[in-house]
Amino acid sequence: MDIQTYRTEFENLRPSRIGGRSRPHKGSMLLAVIDLIERGAITQNKIFFDSQLCEAFSERFQVYRRGNDKDDPAQPYFYLNSSNFWHLAAQPGRESELQERRSASSHGSAKQVKALIDFAYLDDELFLLLQNDIYRAMLADVLEADLLSSEEAFKRWCRGIGKSEKTIANYSSALKGSLTRWAFEASNISLDIFEIQDSFQLEKLIAALNTHAIYLERDRVGKGMYSAALKLFSRFLDEQTATIIARDLTEIEDRQLEGTEREVLVSARRGQGLFRRRVLNEWNNRCAITGYSDERFLLASHIKPWRQSTDIERLDRFNGLPLIPNLDKGFDMGLISFDSHGHILISNELEVPEVLGVTPALVLRGRSKHFEYLEYHRNELFHT
């Protein structure tokens, strides 16, 4: 199996849930294994239930635990066996007993697990992938995305787009404090803003806030800080829930199109299929800015956004840039663009550009037709 398959496996761990949230046990165990591989403590595809594993698990678990979550490494060590990539090797002569426990879904105590199981092991393909720094980080990100609270995920996302720690702290405090309180006063709905799951729900709350005199006055005095926090949180939700893409795909399905034409447009909107092939071919399968050539990490981004493009423009190879993820995010959000000579433009909103690997030396060398689309991006989307 390839990296994308294991990404999907990690996204679908089927952790036990309580109160609508995932319990952190399985994710913490896998992160502990990743940590030990990174430290050089696990060098063979044998994961023993020993003190170093339990300690690494506890380090991770303490970060993600909430409420009555119990620090019990034996539980995920045993129950990860329900995943396709995690396997258990019984102690010699105890194979049938292990099978009985699997059937009964009973892991027993830590002492019993150690007596029953010799070691756990991963698919050979997965263990090999985890020797690579990039793949290791990628899979760890997948696990952490499910384990982090919405507030922590928002903070991490803000760092990833170059916001300073001061701005992140101010916005987070505003969202969970004053804005949550004013939202209740305006709508009579008792809901922590960080509990909101999609931008549609947030839009309703913002509409209510815009009728609330105290919010409007405080936002004016604060020079738009509160509305800026809400706007950034809305961007975060859009990216996390893919609501924009979902709307566009629904629009395609609702139109009277031939099956093949509909399929081509759907694939283009998802950054796959014909459009992706055209864009990558145009740039010789390299990032348009850095020259990075591993296609697995390249995103086929529209220069002129999908919703503002005609069907022809949506499939035009000149309306696309293959970019590595950090630059794709900055370009999509209007935090970077390019002048008529291809020199990078950096928005003042990008407070820490080096976080995205953005430097004034970056240059895009496209054709004249690329620059026609880039003129639109520069004039309509770029935040100066």
Tab-separated table of C-alpha atoms in Angstrom:
chain	number	residue	atom	x	y	z
A	1	MET	CA	0.000	0.000	0.000
A	2	ASP	CA	1.110	3.592	-0.639
A	3	ILE	CA	1.210	6.669	1.595
A	4	GLN	CA	-2.264	7.811	0.537
A	5	THR	CA	-3.753	4.468	1.549
A	6	TYR	CA	-2.208	4.720	5.006
A	7	ARG	CA	-3.399	8.315	5.342
A	8	THR	CA	-6.909	6.986	4.796
A	9	GLU	CA	-6.340	4.148	7.267
A	10	PHE	CA	-5.170	6.618	9.924
A	11	GLU	CA	-8.159	8.880	9.253
A	12	ASN	CA	-10.486	5.915	9.803
A	13	LEU	CA	-9.064	4.434	12.981
A	14	ARG	CA	-12.527	3.943	14.464
A	15	PRO	CA	-11.518	5.136	17.935
A	16	SER	CA	-14.024	4.724	20.728
A	17	ARG	CA	-16.036	7.898	21.188
A	18	ILE	CA	-17.603	9.727	24.104
A	19	GLY	CA	-19.710	12.857	23.993
A	20	GLY	CA	-19.191	13.133	20.232
A	21	ARG	CA	-15.397	13.247	20.397
A	22	SER	CA	-12.725	10.672	19.666
A	23	ARG	CA	-10.952	9.090	22.596
A	24	PRO	CA	-7.217	9.739	22.264
A	25	HIS	CA	-5.900	6.224	23.012
A	26	LYS	CA	-5.326	4.777	19.529
A	27	GLY	CA	-3.969	8.000	18.091
A	28	SER	CA	-1.660	8.496	21.072
A	29	MET	CA	-0.290	4.960	20.724
A	30	LEU	CA	0.497	5.427	17.035
A	31	LEU	CA	2.081	8.808	17.734
A	32	ALA	CA	4.174	7.179	20.470
A	33	VAL	CA	5.420	4.596	17.968
A	34	ILE	CA	6.214	7.370	15.474
A	35	ASP	CA	8.094	9.262	18.201
A	36	LEU	CA	10.155	6.197	19.111
A	37	ILE	CA	11.016	5.534	15.470
A	38	GLU	CA	12.087	9.160	15.104
A	39	ARG	CA	14.297	8.907	18.202
A	40	GLY	CA	15.887	5.714	16.925
A	41	ALA	CA	14.431	3.684	19.800
A	42	ILE	CA	12.497	1.389	17.428
A	43	THR	CA	14.704	0.145	14.600
A	44	GLN	CA	12.979	-3.154	13.759
A	45	ASN	CA	9.359	-3.840	12.965
A	46	LYS	CA	8.689	-5.144	16.453
A	47	ILE	CA	6.816	-2.963	18.940
A	48	PHE	CA	7.241	-4.370	22.422
A	49	PHE	CA	4.879	-3.475	25.249
A	50	ASP	CA	7.666	-2.171	27.466
A	51	SER	CA	8.373	0.832	29.667
A	52	GLN	CA	9.691	3.046	26.860
A	53	LEU	CA	6.522	2.511	24.808
A	54	CYS	CA	4.271	3.154	27.811
A	55	GLU	CA	6.186	6.318	28.690
A	56	ALA	CA	6.034	7.592	25.103
A	57	PHE	CA	2.303	6.843	25.058
A	58	SER	CA	1.746	8.746	28.307
A	59	GLU	CA	3.635	11.781	26.970
A	60	ARG	CA	1.285	11.976	24.021
A	61	PHE	CA	-1.825	10.985	25.946
A	62	GLN	CA	-1.412	13.769	28.510
A	63	VAL	CA	-1.577	16.319	25.696
A	64	TYR	CA	-4.846	15.037	24.244
A	65	ARG	CA	-6.722	13.583	27.213
A	66	ARG	CA	-9.889	15.242	28.412
A	67	GLY	CA	-12.347	14.593	31.203
A	68	ASN	CA	-12.134	11.059	32.553
A	69	ASP	CA	-9.838	9.638	29.865
A	70	LYS	CA	-7.700	6.972	31.530
A	71	ASP	CA	-3.991	6.591	30.798
A	72	ASP	CA	-4.139	2.920	29.755
A	73	PRO	CA	-1.623	2.011	27.009
A	74	ALA	CA	-2.690	-1.643	27.045
A	75	GLN	CA	-6.054	-0.709	25.577
A	76	PRO	CA	-4.855	0.749	22.225
A	77	TYR	CA	-1.940	-1.692	22.018
A	78	PHE	CA	-4.515	-4.480	21.893
A	79	TYR	CA	-7.435	-2.827	20.071
A	80	LEU	CA	-5.381	-1.332	17.242
A	81	ASN	CA	-5.436	-4.902	15.976
A	82	SER	CA	-8.855	-4.028	14.491
A	83	SER	CA	-6.980	-1.857	11.961
A	84	ASN	CA	-5.586	-3.414	8.807
A	85	PHE	CA	-1.987	-2.339	9.442
A	86	TRP	CA	-1.437	-3.276	13.140
A	87	HIS	CA	-0.768	-6.912	13.986
A	88	LEU	CA	-0.138	-8.877	17.176
A	89	ALA	CA	2.285	-11.758	17.646
A	90	ALA	CA	1.388	-14.050	20.546
A	91	GLN	CA	3.846	-15.347	23.079
A	92	PRO	CA	4.949	-18.888	22.110
A	93	GLY	CA	2.189	-21.381	22.866
A	94	ARG	CA	-0.476	-18.732	23.570
A	95	GLU	CA	-1.814	-18.212	20.049
A	96	SER	CA	-5.234	-19.727	20.764
A	97	GLU	CA	-5.638	-17.649	23.926
A	98	LEU	CA	-4.865	-14.477	21.980
A	99	GLN	CA	-7.444	-15.445	19.375
A	100	GLU	CA	-10.036	-15.977	22.110
A	101	ARG	CA	-9.353	-12.550	23.553
A	102	ARG	CA	-9.674	-11.004	20.097
A	103	SER	CA	-13.035	-12.684	19.630
A	104	ALA	CA	-14.191	-11.545	23.057
A	105	SER	CA	-12.791	-8.013	22.533
A	106	SER	CA	-11.170	-8.167	25.950
A	107	HIS	CA	-7.638	-6.841	26.352
A	108	GLY	CA	-7.215	-7.426	30.078
A	109	SER	CA	-4.700	-5.631	32.276
A	110	ALA	CA	-1.295	-4.340	31.211
A	111	LYS	CA	0.293	-7.314	32.944
A	112	GLN	CA	-1.948	-9.748	31.063
A	113	VAL	CA	-1.247	-8.045	27.724
A	114	LYS	CA	2.490	-8.332	28.282
A	115	ALA	CA	2.187	-12.001	29.242
A	116	LEU	CA	0.006	-12.804	26.241
A	117	ILE	CA	1.566	-10.735	23.433
A	118	ASP	CA	5.199	-11.032	22.383
A	119	PHE	CA	5.141	-7.893	20.231
A	120	ALA	CA	3.019	-5.871	17.829
A	121	TYR	CA	4.154	-5.122	14.293
A	122	LEU	CA	3.087	-2.932	11.395
A	123	ASP	CA	2.660	-3.713	7.725
A	124	ASP	CA	6.161	-3.839	6.281
A	125	GLU	CA	5.202	-1.102	3.791
A	126	LEU	CA	4.034	1.199	6.595
A	127	PHE	CA	7.118	0.577	8.714
A	128	LEU	CA	9.279	1.447	5.710
A	129	LEU	CA	7.333	4.662	5.069
A	130	LEU	CA	7.835	5.685	8.705
A	131	GLN	CA	11.590	5.706	8.172
A	132	ASN	CA	11.079	8.758	5.944
A	133	ASP	CA	10.931	12.127	7.747
A	134	ILE	CA	8.323	13.614	5.408
A	135	TYR	CA	5.967	10.630	5.470
A	136	ARG	CA	6.348	10.335	9.234
A	137	ALA	CA	5.352	13.972	9.703
A	138	MET	CA	2.476	13.621	7.261
A	139	LEU	CA	0.953	10.655	9.081
A	140	ALA	CA	1.506	12.286	12.477
A	141	ASP	CA	-0.409	15.338	11.243
A	142	VAL	CA	-3.341	13.132	10.237
A	143	LEU	CA	-3.493	11.641	13.729
A	144	GLU	CA	-3.106	14.945	15.540
A	145	ALA	CA	-5.822	16.611	13.475
A	146	ASP	CA	-8.371	14.231	15.001
A	147	LEU	CA	-6.988	14.482	18.530
A	148	LEU	CA	-6.601	18.237	18.907
A	149	SER	CA	-9.427	20.337	20.283
A	150	SER	CA	-10.930	22.796	17.823
A	151	GLU	CA	-9.118	25.646	19.563
A	152	GLU	CA	-5.726	23.935	19.369
A	153	ALA	CA	-6.331	22.945	15.747
A	154	PHE	CA	-7.193	26.576	14.956
A	155	LYS	CA	-3.999	27.790	16.638
A	156	ARG	CA	-1.896	25.290	14.715
A	157	TRP	CA	-3.566	26.286	11.452
A	158	CYS	CA	-2.877	29.977	12.195
A	159	ARG	CA	0.804	29.227	12.746
A	160	GLY	CA	0.845	27.375	9.440
A	161	ILE	CA	-0.358	30.470	7.557
A	162	GLY	CA	2.188	32.732	9.227
A	163	LYS	CA	0.251	34.408	12.059
A	164	SER	CA	2.288	35.580	15.042
A	165	GLU	CA	1.826	34.048	18.498
A	166	LYS	CA	0.494	37.386	19.761
A	167	THR	CA	-2.190	37.528	17.074
A	168	ILE	CA	-3.111	33.879	17.631
A	169	ALA	CA	-3.466	34.424	21.384
A	170	ASN	CA	-5.587	37.561	20.892
A	171	TYR	CA	-7.903	35.913	18.373
A	172	SER	CA	-8.314	32.718	20.407
A	173	SER	CA	-9.103	34.650	23.587
A	174	ALA	CA	-11.638	36.779	21.725
A	175	LEU	CA	-13.360	33.770	20.153
A	176	LYS	CA	-13.780	31.777	23.344
A	177	GLY	CA	-14.396	34.806	25.566
A	178	SER	CA	-16.080	38.022	24.486
A	179	LEU	CA	-17.362	36.808	21.111
A	180	THR	CA	-18.946	33.691	22.601
A	181	ARG	CA	-20.618	35.832	25.280
A	182	TRP	CA	-21.884	38.447	22.820
A	183	ALA	CA	-23.118	35.722	20.471
A	184	PHE	CA	-25.248	34.333	23.290
A	185	GLU	CA	-26.614	37.790	24.066
A	186	ALA	CA	-27.419	38.364	20.383
A	187	SER	CA	-28.907	34.966	19.529
A	188	ASN	CA	-29.767	33.394	22.897
A	189	ILE	CA	-27.884	30.292	21.743
A	190	SER	CA	-25.451	28.956	24.337
A	191	LEU	CA	-22.560	27.670	22.249
A	192	ASP	CA	-18.805	28.067	22.522
A	193	ILE	CA	-17.694	29.405	19.139
A	194	PHE	CA	-14.974	26.751	19.057
A	195	GLU	CA	-17.737	24.115	19.087
A	196	ILE	CA	-19.035	25.340	15.722
A	197	GLN	CA	-18.297	22.773	13.030
A	198	ASP	CA	-18.989	24.556	9.739
A	199	SER	CA	-18.980	28.035	8.240
A	200	PHE	CA	-22.720	28.007	7.530
A	201	GLN	CA	-23.440	27.885	11.255
A	202	LEU	CA	-20.819	30.557	11.888
A	203	GLU	CA	-22.352	32.834	9.247
A	204	LYS	CA	-25.670	32.759	11.117
A	205	LEU	CA	-23.907	33.673	14.340
A	206	ILE	CA	-22.039	36.533	12.659
A	207	ALA	CA	-25.331	37.838	11.261
A	208	ALA	CA	-26.733	37.906	14.796
A	209	LEU	CA	-23.607	39.633	16.125
A	210	ASN	CA	-23.948	42.330	13.471
A	211	THR	CA	-27.191	43.402	15.172
A	212	HIS	CA	-25.574	43.525	18.620
A	213	ALA	CA	-24.642	47.072	19.639
A	214	ILE	CA	-21.947	46.099	22.147
A	215	TYR	CA	-20.125	43.880	19.631
A	216	LEU	CA	-20.260	46.562	16.943
A	217	GLU	CA	-18.932	49.234	19.306
A	218	ARG	CA	-16.135	47.056	20.731
A	219	ASP	CA	-15.113	45.987	17.231
A	220	ARG	CA	-14.975	49.644	16.157
A	221	VAL	CA	-12.893	50.641	19.176
A	222	GLY	CA	-10.669	47.581	18.664
A	223	LYS	CA	-10.058	48.563	15.023
A	224	GLY	CA	-11.794	45.481	13.651
A	225	MET	CA	-9.951	42.915	15.789
A	226	TYR	CA	-13.105	40.960	16.694
A	227	SER	CA	-14.453	40.809	13.136
A	228	ALA	CA	-10.968	39.820	11.921
A	229	ALA	CA	-10.917	36.925	14.406
A	230	LEU	CA	-14.300	35.729	13.138
A	231	LYS	CA	-13.195	36.054	9.518
A	232	LEU	CA	-10.063	34.003	10.146
A	233	PHE	CA	-12.014	31.328	12.035
A	234	SER	CA	-14.423	31.153	9.094
A	235	ARG	CA	-11.475	30.533	6.740
A	236	PHE	CA	-10.265	27.799	9.063
A	237	LEU	CA	-13.667	26.110	9.036
A	238	ASP	CA	-13.890	26.341	5.262
A	239	GLU	CA	-10.558	24.589	4.906
A	240	GLN	CA	-11.329	21.953	7.516
A	241	THR	CA	-14.798	21.051	6.289
A	242	ALA	CA	-14.264	21.756	2.567
A	243	THR	CA	-17.598	23.582	2.446
A	244	ILE	CA	-16.571	25.698	-0.534
A	245	ILE	CA	-15.691	22.657	-2.620
A	246	ALA	CA	-18.867	20.899	-1.473
A	247	ARG	CA	-20.966	23.847	-2.691
A	248	ASP	CA	-19.239	23.852	-6.071
A	249	LEU	CA	-19.622	20.103	-6.516
A	250	THR	CA	-23.320	20.387	-5.672
A	251	GLU	CA	-23.655	23.131	-8.276
A	252	ILE	CA	-22.064	20.888	-10.913
A	253	GLU	CA	-24.380	18.000	-10.055
A	254	ASP	CA	-27.415	20.299	-10.297
A	255	ARG	CA	-26.543	21.483	-13.809
A	256	GLN	CA	-27.798	19.788	-16.961
A	257	LEU	CA	-24.512	18.364	-18.223
A	258	GLU	CA	-23.516	15.265	-20.131
A	259	GLY	CA	-22.037	12.561	-17.899
A	260	THR	CA	-18.487	12.910	-19.241
A	261	GLU	CA	-18.552	16.713	-19.015
A	262	ARG	CA	-19.827	16.538	-15.436
A	263	GLU	CA	-17.128	14.027	-14.495
A	264	VAL	CA	-14.383	16.220	-15.984
A	265	LEU	CA	-15.581	19.291	-14.052
A	266	VAL	CA	-15.920	17.372	-10.785
A	267	SER	CA	-12.379	16.029	-11.155
A	268	ALA	CA	-11.075	19.509	-11.984
A	269	ARG	CA	-12.708	21.018	-8.902
A	270	ARG	CA	-11.097	18.386	-6.719
A	271	GLY	CA	-7.713	19.113	-8.288
A	272	GLN	CA	-7.618	15.693	-9.932
A	273	GLY	CA	-8.174	14.208	-13.358
A	274	LEU	CA	-7.708	16.059	-16.638
A	275	PHE	CA	-7.056	19.525	-15.149
A	276	ARG	CA	-4.372	18.225	-12.814
A	277	ARG	CA	-2.656	16.323	-15.640
A	278	ARG	CA	-2.718	19.403	-17.867
A	279	VAL	CA	-1.270	21.654	-15.164
A	280	LEU	CA	1.488	19.222	-14.184
A	281	ASN	CA	2.426	18.611	-17.815
A	282	GLU	CA	2.617	22.353	-18.452
A	283	TRP	CA	5.164	22.692	-15.634
A	284	ASN	CA	7.090	19.470	-16.332
A	285	ASN	CA	5.691	17.875	-13.169
A	286	ARG	CA	7.399	20.407	-10.891
A	287	CYS	CA	6.287	23.035	-8.404
A	288	ALA	CA	5.947	26.268	-10.369
A	289	ILE	CA	7.924	28.200	-7.752
A	290	THR	CA	10.389	25.846	-6.060
A	291	GLY	CA	10.889	23.252	-8.793
A	292	TYR	CA	10.095	20.429	-6.336
A	293	SER	CA	9.317	17.334	-8.417
A	294	ASP	CA	7.564	14.766	-6.189
A	295	GLU	CA	4.041	14.769	-7.673
A	296	ARG	CA	2.522	13.321	-4.504
A	297	PHE	CA	3.054	16.658	-2.764
A	298	LEU	CA	1.947	18.939	-5.604
A	299	LEU	CA	-1.503	20.532	-5.624
A	300	ALA	CA	-3.079	21.721	-8.870
A	301	SER	CA	-4.350	25.163	-7.866
A	302	HIS	CA	-6.580	27.433	-9.930
A	303	ILE	CA	-5.128	30.934	-10.353
A	304	LYS	CA	-8.491	32.534	-11.101
A	305	PRO	CA	-10.807	30.893	-8.549
A	306	TRP	CA	-13.242	28.230	-9.614
A	307	ARG	CA	-16.327	30.246	-8.750
A	308	GLN	CA	-15.186	33.221	-10.837
A	309	SER	CA	-14.128	31.105	-13.841
A	310	THR	CA	-16.048	29.958	-16.892
A	311	ASP	CA	-16.153	26.239	-17.661
A	312	ILE	CA	-13.404	26.783	-20.254
A	313	GLU	CA	-11.228	28.659	-17.751
A	314	ARG	CA	-11.810	25.941	-15.171
A	315	LEU	CA	-10.089	23.419	-17.442
A	316	ASP	CA	-7.490	25.752	-18.982
A	317	ARG	CA	-3.992	24.537	-18.143
A	318	PHE	CA	-2.786	28.152	-18.041
A	319	ASN	CA	-5.225	28.829	-15.178
A	320	GLY	CA	-3.315	26.490	-12.903
A	321	LEU	CA	-0.157	26.314	-10.845
A	322	PRO	CA	1.325	23.128	-9.380
A	323	LEU	CA	2.418	24.163	-5.896
A	324	ILE	CA	3.716	22.502	-2.765
A	325	PRO	CA	1.118	22.663	0.059
A	326	ASN	CA	2.479	25.631	2.025
A	327	LEU	CA	2.706	27.873	-1.051
A	328	ASP	CA	-0.652	26.622	-2.316
A	329	LYS	CA	-2.279	27.693	0.948
A	330	GLY	CA	-0.672	31.141	0.867
A	331	PHE	CA	-1.604	31.675	-2.793
A	332	ASP	CA	-5.184	30.486	-2.300
A	333	MET	CA	-5.685	32.867	0.639
A	334	GLY	CA	-4.256	35.848	-1.246
A	335	LEU	CA	-1.250	36.124	1.046
A	336	ILE	CA	1.169	35.827	-1.872
A	337	SER	CA	0.898	36.708	-5.551
A	338	PHE	CA	3.224	37.671	-8.413
A	339	ASP	CA	3.886	40.850	-10.361
A	340	SER	CA	3.959	41.051	-14.154
A	341	HIS	CA	7.579	39.839	-14.169
A	342	GLY	CA	6.929	36.867	-11.874
A	343	HIS	CA	8.501	38.355	-8.744
A	344	ILE	CA	6.702	37.363	-5.574
A	345	LEU	CA	4.416	39.795	-3.742
A	346	ILE	CA	4.002	39.205	-0.011
A	347	SER	CA	0.939	40.477	1.852
A	348	ASN	CA	1.357	42.561	4.999
A	349	GLU	CA	-1.124	40.122	6.579
A	350	LEU	CA	1.511	37.390	6.390
A	351	GLU	CA	3.226	38.337	9.616
A	352	VAL	CA	5.804	35.537	9.625
A	353	PRO	CA	6.353	34.687	5.921
A	354	GLU	CA	9.303	32.399	6.606
A	355	VAL	CA	6.881	29.938	8.242
A	356	LEU	CA	5.556	29.229	4.751
A	357	GLY	CA	9.029	29.228	3.235
A	358	VAL	CA	8.224	32.545	1.557
A	359	THR	CA	11.153	34.841	0.744
A	360	PRO	CA	11.458	37.880	-1.578
A	361	ALA	CA	13.803	35.850	-3.794
A	362	LEU	CA	11.063	33.514	-5.084
A	363	VAL	CA	10.253	33.952	-8.765
A	364	LEU	CA	7.624	32.342	-10.998
A	365	ARG	CA	8.633	31.898	-14.636
A	366	GLY	CA	5.417	31.298	-16.536
A	367	ARG	CA	4.111	32.027	-20.013
A	368	SER	CA	2.178	35.126	-21.042
A	369	LYS	CA	-1.147	33.290	-20.687
A	370	HIS	CA	-0.329	32.427	-17.070
A	371	PHE	CA	0.267	36.106	-16.379
A	372	GLU	CA	-3.158	37.033	-17.765
A	373	TYR	CA	-4.705	34.926	-15.009
A	374	LEU	CA	-2.139	36.140	-12.482
A	375	GLU	CA	-3.179	39.722	-13.193
A	376	TYR	CA	-6.689	38.791	-12.043
A	377	HIS	CA	-5.296	37.124	-8.910
A	378	ARG	CA	-3.104	40.132	-8.154
A	379	ASN	CA	-5.896	42.686	-8.632
A	380	GLU	CA	-8.834	40.801	-7.134
A	381	LEU	CA	-7.487	38.367	-4.549
A	382	PHE	CA	-4.132	39.553	-3.257
A	383	HIS	CA	-4.191	41.258	0.147
A	384	THR	CA	-1.660	44.093	0.012
